[in-house]
Amino acid sequence: MSTPYAKLPGWVEYGLIPLVNLVVAFAVAGLVVLLVGESPLEAAYHMVNGAFGRGEYIGFTLYYATTFIFTGLAVAVAFHAGLFNIGGEGQAYVAGIGVALACLWLDRFMPWYVVFPVAILGASLFGAAWAFLPGWFQAKRGSHIVITTIMFNFIAASLMNYMLNRVLKPLGSMSLETRTFEAGGQLPRLDWLMSIFGLSVGTAPFNVTFLLALAASFGVWVLIWRTKLGYEMRTMGHSPSAARYAGIKEARIIVITMMISGALAGMMALNPIMGETYRMQLDFVQGAGFVGIAVALMGRSHPAGIIPAAILFGVLYQGGAEIAFEMPSISRDMIVIIQGLVILFAGALEHMFRPAITRAVLAFSGRGRTQAAVKGA
Amino acid sequence: MGELAIELKGIDKSFGLVHANKDINLKVRKGTIHGIIGENGAGKSTLMSILYGFYQADRGEILVDGRAIDIRDPNTAITAGIGMVHQHFMLVENFTVLENVMLGAEESWILNAGISKARAELKRLEREYALDVNPDAVIEELPVGLQQRVEILKALYRKADILILDEPTGVLTPAEADHLFRILEQLKAQGKTIILITHKLREIMAITDEVSVMRRGEMVATRETAKTSVEELAELMVGRRVLLRVEKGEAHPGDVKLSVKNLTVRDSRGVTMVDDVSFELRAGEIVGIAGVAGNGQSELLEAISGIRRAVSGNVHLGGEAIDVTGHADPAELRRRGLAHVPEDRHHVGLVLKFEESENAILGYHDDPKYRKGFVLDIDAIRADAEANIQKYDIRPPNARLKTANFSGGNQQKIVLAREMERDPDVLIIGQPTRGVDVGAIEFIHKRIIEMRDQGKAVLLVSVELDEIRALSDRILVMFAGRVVGERKPDASEGDLGLLMAGVEGPKEAAE
Ligand SMILES: Nc1ncnc2c1ncn2[C@@H]1O[C@H](COP(=O)(O)OP(=O)(O)OP(=O)(O)O)[C@@H](O)[C@H]1O
Ligand SMILES: [Mg+2]
């Protein structure tokens, strides 16, 4: 039953409950670490230190967070219209073509601030195009978006394989990647931002795409809660029958929503391609599309929740890499387990502790009067 | 007599700024039927939800059979012998009756043993209380009246001695309601205690032993039913004298605003729901469509308003055709002056998760006056919503409150206000006063007649025959998808009743 037995104050709803969920997730993760014969405390230390210990580490954490903000927003936007876009992975991957083309075309004779907007456009167009087809199939033929977007992830993988093998790879090169971009295809790092806090980014690829991610978050908020399109999307997401009554055209909303979602997922490609490696490599998305689902779930599909959730996953990635590095008996797969636990407790089992916490909060605030409980009866 | 089944002492409950229950005291005697009445938003459902453990009271005590108990959740309530049939059913639609009844009371991990036991117990209950339902029927295929019986069975199966029914007759046909009351009498005869919330004072007079009246969160009176009257109760509820009869003058019908010719509509399974229906609706008149629920009225309204595609037929709005068999666009029909209050406010007329102000523009969100450049003009939207709240006395007067948190009757007013305040030419209304209190019914009826007198054409569908007769200038009776007769509003109830049952009476001249 969805009706909560009691309405909780905001700090419990959005603060305490997520926190308890996280703590439990980490506690269970700790047990797993114990199981492989390592110290959970040491692992925790490396996790925190690895994510925040130095300016450079923070830079890495935020670099990953940038990626997850985009994919999280993509899932959230679709979710508001009642659509479950699992295809962020493929949309981001294909969007890489848009970024790469813009860079390969312009990087030699244009500064980054000219190339960047073109690349944003390219990423959005290719991402949107890749999401358009599943949307269109759903709207016109009723093929379920969950199925089609998954299928499109596989198609994207093959397509990109082909593109990197046959089209975008420079002649004579052995590795599956484009050529390295010149200065115009390289985004500036956010040294200045870090230095405000007296930190240095070091080698971390923390770049201006982060600012674009923040802008996109604000844009999504405006779109969902302040525009007619967002209103129509939400109406459809909550109640398709009310949407029909209101004269909202379902097919149109599905297609447009999917394209916006795909464009957001696509912008993710800017971060690794123009912000880190300065070339497009095989498999550059590395599961970020799927992490976006967890981020959107944790962030309750609201930009204000997605940003912290993306940072949390940034911490898991960056801190997790540090654990794997410092504690050789813990492999990277272990990190995947920890991430899985976070998703499990903060997403799927979100309501597990709610009744107990509700009771505790009510007892503390002195509402439940001490009365004899029913015995036997 | 004396023994109390339930005693509430000083129950107090607030939702933020809304003080829903103020220091409520209530005594319900064992083995009686106790009515609770009150305006929309008076706090009836809240009080019962506290008794059933859905909400926690901020203060106060609950005594069941004389013992104070702390009802923390519905499970405690059930253990204490309290059962509830909600205003909106809580059944699993694609489960069978038996599965629904067992749900949550399975008794063991292995279902099979439980199932045969449950089946036997269900049989016994059905016999004892004359509650015939097929245990293997799937819920979504049952009419509402039967779904409600399943809710009652669910409560009895959990050994409820005290049964709370929140507006049980709101969705029932008169015959179904009669049957329900027979069941309730039966339960009472077996010593069960029943608390009944309703807006229909007739029902209170017919079936309750005592009645308590709530107003604005307070319990203002309790009366022995035999010693009170409909007029007194209405006045106690609203705090002023209520006009229980509708006053309206002659109709002055003008041009034809809506014409329906040979309209045929099928439902998703291909069953013909509207069968070759034709009629005309003129400016300045109210045409009522009477009929037992499920005889095609809903589908007729849906087809005219462009939500459901018709199979064949022609519909003209203000002389221009509506593409009812193709792509009629509800948004465009609205722009052409057609307003529609749908029968099902929860699934169609409102988005329950929206703020009130967001629902106040549903379907009209395209209006340029709600736009400011790229974005919606939130201030303009809220201003309009607040004007409606004032005019229709929607409570609490908070345009930012989530719609689900308004009481049922106030939700209805949100829809009515939205559709009536757009100055439409043609107004189509399904069940205008379902779940609405007497004071508000008076207001809504007045508004409908006002609209007629301003020269609007009104098409009214209601399962309340009284309402149809009070408001309509002409009555069309639908049976099995066809219009089987037309009558004047002064036709006898018996005559209309026969028509509604599909028996063609002697033709009274309609014109
Ligand atoms: N969960 C909630 N959050 C906030 N306010 C609520 C909530 N539930 C009820 N209210 C408010 O409490 C008041 C009492 O509501 P309640 O549903 O008890 O009225 P009611 O007497 O049952 O009315 P109706 O006859 O229309 O069903 C209303 O003003 C309502 O808006
Ligand atoms: Mg109620």
PDB file of C-alpha atoms in Angstrom, chain B residues 261-491:
ATOM      1  CA  LYS B 261     -26.955  11.416 -34.619  1.00  0.00           C
ATOM      2  CA  ASN B 262     -26.848   7.622 -34.721  1.00  0.00           C
ATOM      3  CA  LEU B 263     -23.869   7.445 -32.389  1.00  0.00           C
ATOM      4  CA  THR B 264     -22.527   3.965 -31.748  1.00  0.00           C
ATOM      5  CA  VAL B 265     -19.640   3.281 -29.376  1.00  0.00           C
ATOM      6  CA  ARG B 266     -17.958   0.027 -28.441  1.00  0.00           C
ATOM      7  CA  ASP B 267     -15.752  -0.590 -25.453  1.00  0.00           C
ATOM      8  CA  SER B 268     -12.236  -2.040 -25.626  1.00  0.00           C
ATOM      9  CA  ARG B 269     -13.601  -5.583 -25.737  1.00  0.00           C
ATOM     10  CA  GLY B 270     -15.822  -4.778 -28.686  1.00  0.00           C
ATOM     11  CA  VAL B 271     -19.073  -4.788 -26.722  1.00  0.00           C
ATOM     12  CA  THR B 272     -21.519  -2.195 -28.011  1.00  0.00           C
ATOM     13  CA  MET B 273     -22.051   0.269 -25.177  1.00  0.00           C
ATOM     14  CA  VAL B 274     -23.824   3.068 -27.030  1.00  0.00           C
ATOM     15  CA  ASP B 275     -26.210   1.840 -29.658  1.00  0.00           C
ATOM     16  CA  ASP B 276     -27.449   4.203 -32.330  1.00  0.00           C
ATOM     17  CA  VAL B 277     -28.179   7.113 -30.011  1.00  0.00           C
ATOM     18  CA  SER B 278     -29.564  10.397 -31.340  1.00  0.00           C
ATOM     19  CA  PHE B 279     -30.616  13.542 -29.531  1.00  0.00           C
ATOM     20  CA  GLU B 280     -30.301  17.300 -29.608  1.00  0.00           C
ATOM     21  CA  LEU B 281     -29.237  19.683 -26.894  1.00  0.00           C
ATOM     22  CA  ARG B 282     -30.261  23.318 -27.108  1.00  0.00           C
ATOM     23  CA  ALA B 283     -28.907  26.464 -25.592  1.00  0.00           C
ATOM     24  CA  GLY B 284     -30.633  27.270 -22.329  1.00  0.00           C
ATOM     25  CA  GLU B 285     -31.789  23.796 -21.445  1.00  0.00           C
ATOM     26  CA  ILE B 286     -30.663  20.957 -19.241  1.00  0.00           C
ATOM     27  CA  VAL B 287     -31.061  17.488 -20.646  1.00  0.00           C
ATOM     28  CA  GLY B 288     -30.669  14.728 -18.113  1.00  0.00           C
ATOM     29  CA  ILE B 289     -29.675  11.206 -18.983  1.00  0.00           C
ATOM     30  CA  ALA B 290     -31.106   8.774 -16.499  1.00  0.00           C
ATOM     31  CA  GLY B 291     -30.253   5.120 -16.266  1.00  0.00           C
ATOM     32  CA  VAL B 292     -28.710   2.478 -14.101  1.00  0.00           C
ATOM     33  CA  ALA B 293     -24.925   2.831 -14.093  1.00  0.00           C
ATOM     34  CA  GLY B 294     -23.237   0.840 -16.847  1.00  0.00           C
ATOM     35  CA  ASN B 295     -25.902   1.293 -19.502  1.00  0.00           C
ATOM     36  CA  GLY B 296     -23.675   3.343 -21.772  1.00  0.00           C
ATOM     37  CA  GLN B 297     -23.899   6.775 -20.197  1.00  0.00           C
ATOM     38  CA  SER B 298     -20.163   6.918 -19.465  1.00  0.00           C
ATOM     39  CA  GLU B 299     -19.215   5.893 -22.979  1.00  0.00           C
ATOM     40  CA  LEU B 300     -21.634   8.397 -24.454  1.00  0.00           C
ATOM     41  CA  LEU B 301     -20.007  11.253 -22.557  1.00  0.00           C
ATOM     42  CA  GLU B 302     -16.541  10.014 -23.442  1.00  0.00           C
ATOM     43  CA  ALA B 303     -17.330   9.819 -27.140  1.00  0.00           C
ATOM     44  CA  ILE B 304     -18.839  13.303 -27.248  1.00  0.00           C
ATOM     45  CA  SER B 305     -15.906  14.812 -25.390  1.00  0.00           C
ATOM     46  CA  GLY B 306     -13.360  13.156 -27.657  1.00  0.00           C
ATOM     47  CA  ILE B 307     -11.793  10.767 -25.168  1.00  0.00           C
ATOM     48  CA  ARG B 308     -13.179   7.619 -26.722  1.00  0.00           C
ATOM     49  CA  ARG B 309     -13.447   6.913 -30.423  1.00  0.00           C
ATOM     50  CA  ALA B 310     -16.925   6.096 -31.689  1.00  0.00           C
ATOM     51  CA  VAL B 311     -17.630   3.419 -34.279  1.00  0.00           C
ATOM     52  CA  SER B 312     -20.123   5.442 -36.232  1.00  0.00           C
ATOM     53  CA  GLY B 313     -22.363   8.454 -36.018  1.00  0.00           C
ATOM     54  CA  ASN B 314     -22.263  12.217 -36.331  1.00  0.00           C
ATOM     55  CA  VAL B 315     -21.865  14.783 -33.615  1.00  0.00           C
ATOM     56  CA  HIS B 316     -22.083  18.518 -34.214  1.00  0.00           C
ATOM     57  CA  LEU B 317     -20.953  21.116 -31.730  1.00  0.00           C
ATOM     58  CA  GLY B 318     -22.388  24.551 -32.405  1.00  0.00           C
ATOM     59  CA  GLY B 319     -23.185  23.501 -35.956  1.00  0.00           C
ATOM     60  CA  GLU B 320     -19.683  22.234 -36.735  1.00  0.00           C
ATOM     61  CA  ALA B 321     -18.908  18.538 -36.947  1.00  0.00           C
ATOM     62  CA  ILE B 322     -16.791  16.766 -34.359  1.00  0.00           C
ATOM     63  CA  ASP B 323     -14.716  13.951 -35.769  1.00  0.00           C
ATOM     64  CA  VAL B 324     -15.977  11.429 -33.211  1.00  0.00           C
ATOM     65  CA  THR B 325     -15.039   8.419 -35.300  1.00  0.00           C
ATOM     66  CA  GLY B 326     -11.552   9.705 -36.012  1.00  0.00           C
ATOM     67  CA  HIS B 327      -9.234  12.015 -34.179  1.00  0.00           C
ATOM     68  CA  ALA B 328     -11.448  14.235 -32.087  1.00  0.00           C
ATOM     69  CA  ASP B 329      -9.103  16.284 -29.953  1.00  0.00           C
ATOM     70  CA  PRO B 330     -10.355  17.062 -26.442  1.00  0.00           C
ATOM     71  CA  ALA B 331      -8.137  20.138 -26.314  1.00  0.00           C
ATOM     72  CA  GLU B 332      -9.655  21.532 -29.484  1.00  0.00           C
ATOM     73  CA  LEU B 333     -13.193  20.772 -28.316  1.00  0.00           C
ATOM     74  CA  ARG B 334     -12.447  22.775 -25.187  1.00  0.00           C
ATOM     75  CA  ARG B 335     -11.386  25.710 -27.312  1.00  0.00           C
ATOM     76  CA  ARG B 336     -14.655  25.357 -29.216  1.00  0.00           C
ATOM     77  CA  GLY B 337     -16.577  25.781 -25.994  1.00  0.00           C
ATOM     78  CA  LEU B 338     -17.178  22.280 -24.716  1.00  0.00           C
ATOM     79  CA  ALA B 339     -16.497  21.703 -21.019  1.00  0.00           C
ATOM     80  CA  HIS B 340     -16.578  18.257 -19.504  1.00  0.00           C
ATOM     81  CA  VAL B 341     -16.826  17.174 -15.864  1.00  0.00           C
ATOM     82  CA  PRO B 342     -15.905  13.491 -16.059  1.00  0.00           C
ATOM     83  CA  GLU B 343     -17.585  10.894 -13.913  1.00  0.00           C
ATOM     84  CA  ASP B 344     -14.353   9.495 -12.560  1.00  0.00           C
ATOM     85  CA  ARG B 345     -12.567  12.352 -10.893  1.00  0.00           C
ATOM     86  CA  HIS B 346      -9.750  10.196  -9.521  1.00  0.00           C
ATOM     87  CA  HIS B 347      -8.542   8.661 -12.727  1.00  0.00           C
ATOM     88  CA  VAL B 348      -9.710  11.097 -15.332  1.00  0.00           C
ATOM     89  CA  GLY B 349     -10.647  14.487 -13.951  1.00  0.00           C
ATOM     90  CA  LEU B 350      -7.690  15.009 -11.662  1.00  0.00           C
ATOM     91  CA  VAL B 351      -4.072  14.082 -11.215  1.00  0.00           C
ATOM     92  CA  LEU B 352      -4.081  13.300  -7.523  1.00  0.00           C
ATOM     93  CA  LYS B 353      -0.363  13.886  -7.114  1.00  0.00           C
ATOM     94  CA  PHE B 354      -0.564  17.409  -8.485  1.00  0.00           C
ATOM     95  CA  GLU B 355      -0.949  20.542  -6.440  1.00  0.00           C
ATOM     96  CA  GLU B 356      -4.461  21.936  -6.486  1.00  0.00           C
ATOM     97  CA  SER B 357      -3.444  24.804  -8.759  1.00  0.00           C
ATOM     98  CA  GLU B 358      -1.950  22.380 -11.284  1.00  0.00           C
ATOM     99  CA  ASN B 359      -5.245  20.552 -11.490  1.00  0.00           C
ATOM    100  CA  ALA B 360      -7.094  23.815 -11.825  1.00  0.00           C
ATOM    101  CA  ILE B 361      -5.613  24.177 -15.334  1.00  0.00           C
ATOM    102  CA  LEU B 362      -5.763  20.551 -16.474  1.00  0.00           C
ATOM    103  CA  GLY B 363      -6.916  20.639 -20.085  1.00  0.00           C
ATOM    104  CA  TYR B 364      -6.646  24.430 -20.168  1.00  0.00           C
ATOM    105  CA  HIS B 365      -2.896  24.538 -19.671  1.00  0.00           C
ATOM    106  CA  ASP B 366      -2.562  25.610 -23.307  1.00  0.00           C
ATOM    107  CA  ASP B 367      -4.241  28.918 -22.575  1.00  0.00           C
ATOM    108  CA  PRO B 368      -1.834  31.742 -23.476  1.00  0.00           C
ATOM    109  CA  LYS B 369      -2.726  33.591 -20.300  1.00  0.00           C
ATOM    110  CA  TYR B 370      -0.842  30.921 -18.340  1.00  0.00           C
ATOM    111  CA  ARG B 371       2.287  31.450 -20.397  1.00  0.00           C
ATOM    112  CA  LYS B 372       5.078  33.903 -19.753  1.00  0.00           C
ATOM    113  CA  GLY B 373       7.596  33.608 -22.532  1.00  0.00           C
ATOM    114  CA  PHE B 374       8.973  30.095 -22.446  1.00  0.00           C
ATOM    115  CA  VAL B 375       7.621  29.118 -19.089  1.00  0.00           C
ATOM    116  CA  LEU B 376       4.313  28.756 -17.330  1.00  0.00           C
ATOM    117  CA  ASP B 377       3.113  31.804 -15.453  1.00  0.00           C
ATOM    118  CA  ILE B 378       2.843  30.211 -12.040  1.00  0.00           C
ATOM    119  CA  ASP B 379       1.465  33.389 -10.476  1.00  0.00           C
ATOM    120  CA  ALA B 380      -1.362  33.619 -12.985  1.00  0.00           C
ATOM    121  CA  ILE B 381      -2.166  29.941 -12.510  1.00  0.00           C
ATOM    122  CA  ARG B 382      -2.288  30.251  -8.739  1.00  0.00           C
ATOM    123  CA  ALA B 383      -4.321  33.428  -8.884  1.00  0.00           C
ATOM    124  CA  ASP B 384      -6.963  31.694 -10.983  1.00  0.00           C
ATOM    125  CA  ALA B 385      -6.908  28.660  -8.737  1.00  0.00           C
ATOM    126  CA  GLU B 386      -7.372  30.820  -5.683  1.00  0.00           C
ATOM    127  CA  ALA B 387     -10.290  32.662  -7.245  1.00  0.00           C
ATOM    128  CA  ASN B 388     -12.004  29.306  -7.808  1.00  0.00           C
ATOM    129  CA  ILE B 389     -11.228  28.205  -4.280  1.00  0.00           C
ATOM    130  CA  GLN B 390     -12.961  31.331  -3.000  1.00  0.00           C
ATOM    131  CA  LYS B 391     -15.952  31.061  -5.257  1.00  0.00           C
ATOM    132  CA  TYR B 392     -16.582  27.353  -4.688  1.00  0.00           C
ATOM    133  CA  ASP B 393     -15.582  27.410  -1.046  1.00  0.00           C
ATOM    134  CA  ILE B 394     -12.988  24.694  -1.560  1.00  0.00           C
ATOM    135  CA  ARG B 395     -11.432  23.724   1.736  1.00  0.00           C
ATOM    136  CA  PRO B 396      -8.753  24.056   2.884  1.00  0.00           C
ATOM    137  CA  PRO B 397      -8.207  27.220   0.816  1.00  0.00           C
ATOM    138  CA  ASN B 398      -4.705  26.287  -0.219  1.00  0.00           C
ATOM    139  CA  ALA B 399      -3.872  26.125  -3.917  1.00  0.00           C
ATOM    140  CA  ARG B 400      -0.523  24.506  -3.178  1.00  0.00           C
ATOM    141  CA  LEU B 401      -1.878  21.506  -1.279  1.00  0.00           C
ATOM    142  CA  LYS B 402      -1.539  18.141  -2.962  1.00  0.00           C
ATOM    143  CA  THR B 403      -4.883  17.199  -4.501  1.00  0.00           C
ATOM    144  CA  ALA B 404      -4.936  13.773  -2.861  1.00  0.00           C
ATOM    145  CA  ASN B 405      -5.028  15.549   0.497  1.00  0.00           C
ATOM    146  CA  PHE B 406      -8.313  17.264  -0.204  1.00  0.00           C
ATOM    147  CA  SER B 407     -11.432  15.489   0.984  1.00  0.00           C
ATOM    148  CA  GLY B 408     -13.504  13.697  -1.658  1.00  0.00           C
ATOM    149  CA  GLY B 409     -16.167  16.361  -1.950  1.00  0.00           C
ATOM    150  CA  ASN B 410     -13.635  19.140  -2.239  1.00  0.00           C
ATOM    151  CA  GLN B 411     -11.855  17.269  -5.014  1.00  0.00           C
ATOM    152  CA  GLN B 412     -15.152  17.216  -6.867  1.00  0.00           C
ATOM    153  CA  LYS B 413     -15.464  20.959  -6.426  1.00  0.00           C
ATOM    154  CA  ILE B 414     -12.000  21.464  -7.900  1.00  0.00           C
ATOM    155  CA  VAL B 415     -13.146  19.767 -11.115  1.00  0.00           C
ATOM    156  CA  LEU B 416     -16.477  21.569 -11.220  1.00  0.00           C
ATOM    157  CA  ALA B 417     -14.885  24.948 -10.665  1.00  0.00           C
ATOM    158  CA  ARG B 418     -12.366  24.355 -13.437  1.00  0.00           C
ATOM    159  CA  GLU B 419     -14.953  23.360 -16.008  1.00  0.00           C
ATOM    160  CA  MET B 420     -17.746  25.754 -15.091  1.00  0.00           C
ATOM    161  CA  GLU B 421     -15.652  28.882 -14.796  1.00  0.00           C
ATOM    162  CA  ARG B 422     -14.477  28.795 -18.427  1.00  0.00           C
ATOM    163  CA  ASP B 423     -17.710  30.156 -19.779  1.00  0.00           C
ATOM    164  CA  PRO B 424     -18.344  27.150 -22.024  1.00  0.00           C
ATOM    165  CA  ASP B 425     -21.237  26.945 -24.509  1.00  0.00           C
ATOM    166  CA  VAL B 426     -21.881  23.317 -23.806  1.00  0.00           C
ATOM    167  CA  LEU B 427     -21.322  21.725 -20.438  1.00  0.00           C
ATOM    168  CA  ILE B 428     -21.250  17.968 -20.101  1.00  0.00           C
ATOM    169  CA  ILE B 429     -21.431  16.777 -16.515  1.00  0.00           C
ATOM    170  CA  GLY B 430     -21.163  13.241 -15.200  1.00  0.00           C
ATOM    171  CA  GLN B 431     -22.230  12.664 -11.592  1.00  0.00           C
ATOM    172  CA  PRO B 432     -21.947  16.314 -10.515  1.00  0.00           C
ATOM    173  CA  THR B 433     -22.543  15.748  -6.830  1.00  0.00           C
ATOM    174  CA  ARG B 434     -21.025  12.363  -6.139  1.00  0.00           C
ATOM    175  CA  GLY B 435     -19.572  12.540  -2.640  1.00  0.00           C
ATOM    176  CA  VAL B 436     -20.583  16.149  -2.143  1.00  0.00           C
ATOM    177  CA  ASP B 437     -22.297  17.449   1.012  1.00  0.00           C
ATOM    178  CA  VAL B 438     -25.807  18.920   1.111  1.00  0.00           C
ATOM    179  CA  GLY B 439     -24.636  22.494   1.349  1.00  0.00           C
ATOM    180  CA  ALA B 440     -22.385  22.069  -1.654  1.00  0.00           C
ATOM    181  CA  ILE B 441     -25.058  20.192  -3.589  1.00  0.00           C
ATOM    182  CA  GLU B 442     -27.299  23.214  -3.148  1.00  0.00           C
ATOM    183  CA  PHE B 443     -24.534  25.435  -4.478  1.00  0.00           C
ATOM    184  CA  ILE B 444     -23.674  23.177  -7.413  1.00  0.00           C
ATOM    185  CA  HIS B 445     -27.297  22.788  -8.435  1.00  0.00           C
ATOM    186  CA  LYS B 446     -27.734  26.540  -8.315  1.00  0.00           C
ATOM    187  CA  ARG B 447     -24.656  27.017 -10.479  1.00  0.00           C
ATOM    188  CA  ILE B 448     -25.886  24.501 -13.041  1.00  0.00           C
ATOM    189  CA  ILE B 449     -29.218  26.266 -13.306  1.00  0.00           C
ATOM    190  CA  GLU B 450     -27.482  29.627 -13.495  1.00  0.00           C
ATOM    191  CA  MET B 451     -25.461  28.349 -16.417  1.00  0.00           C
ATOM    192  CA  ARG B 452     -28.639  27.220 -18.116  1.00  0.00           C
ATOM    193  CA  ASP B 453     -30.247  30.598 -17.561  1.00  0.00           C
ATOM    194  CA  GLN B 454     -27.217  32.248 -19.117  1.00  0.00           C
ATOM    195  CA  GLY B 455     -28.013  30.279 -22.243  1.00  0.00           C
ATOM    196  CA  LYS B 456     -25.570  27.396 -21.902  1.00  0.00           C
ATOM    197  CA  ALA B 457     -26.530  23.935 -23.021  1.00  0.00           C
ATOM    198  CA  VAL B 458     -26.124  21.375 -20.253  1.00  0.00           C
ATOM    199  CA  LEU B 459     -25.991  17.611 -20.647  1.00  0.00           C
ATOM    200  CA  LEU B 460     -26.251  15.884 -17.311  1.00  0.00           C
ATOM    201  CA  VAL B 461     -25.640  12.268 -16.422  1.00  0.00           C
ATOM    202  CA  SER B 462     -26.343  11.055 -12.935  1.00  0.00           C
ATOM    203  CA  VAL B 463     -27.293   7.826 -11.254  1.00  0.00           C
ATOM    204  CA  GLU B 464     -29.239   9.887  -8.703  1.00  0.00           C
ATOM    205  CA  LEU B 465     -32.716   9.914 -10.115  1.00  0.00           C
ATOM    206  CA  ASP B 466     -33.706  12.685  -7.704  1.00  0.00           C
ATOM    207  CA  GLU B 467     -30.970  14.878  -9.070  1.00  0.00           C
ATOM    208  CA  ILE B 468     -31.940  14.211 -12.671  1.00  0.00           C
ATOM    209  CA  ARG B 469     -35.545  15.016 -11.958  1.00  0.00           C
ATOM    210  CA  ALA B 470     -34.738  18.149 -10.007  1.00  0.00           C
ATOM    211  CA  LEU B 471     -32.422  19.671 -12.607  1.00  0.00           C
ATOM    212  CA  SER B 472     -33.470  18.470 -16.039  1.00  0.00           C
ATOM    213  CA  ASP B 473     -35.827  20.138 -18.431  1.00  0.00           C
ATOM    214  CA  ARG B 474     -36.012  16.922 -20.419  1.00  0.00           C
ATOM    215  CA  ILE B 475     -35.034  13.428 -19.370  1.00  0.00           C
ATOM    216  CA  LEU B 476     -33.661  10.771 -21.685  1.00  0.00           C
ATOM    217  CA  VAL B 477     -33.546   7.282 -20.279  1.00  0.00           C
ATOM    218  CA  MET B 478     -30.757   4.957 -21.370  1.00  0.00           C
ATOM    219  CA  PHE B 479     -30.957   1.213 -21.174  1.00  0.00           C
ATOM    220  CA  ALA B 480     -28.473  -1.237 -22.684  1.00  0.00           C
ATOM    221  CA  GLY B 481     -26.883   1.501 -24.763  1.00  0.00           C
ATOM    222  CA  ARG B 482     -30.087   2.802 -26.287  1.00  0.00           C
ATOM    223  CA  VAL B 483     -32.215   5.796 -25.495  1.00  0.00           C
ATOM    224  CA  VAL B 484     -35.425   4.009 -24.634  1.00  0.00           C
ATOM    225  CA  GLY B 485     -37.575   6.989 -23.862  1.00  0.00           C
ATOM    226  CA  GLU B 486     -37.886  10.678 -23.259  1.00  0.00           C
ATOM    227  CA  ARG B 487     -39.868  12.119 -20.380  1.00  0.00           C
ATOM    228  CA  LYS B 488     -40.647  15.412 -18.751  1.00  0.00           C
ATOM    229  CA  PRO B 489     -39.098  15.946 -15.321  1.00  0.00           C
ATOM    230  CA  ASP B 490     -42.482  15.531 -13.665  1.00  0.00           C
ATOM    231  CA  ALA B 491     -42.802  11.961 -14.884  1.00  0.00           C
TER     232      ALA B 491
END
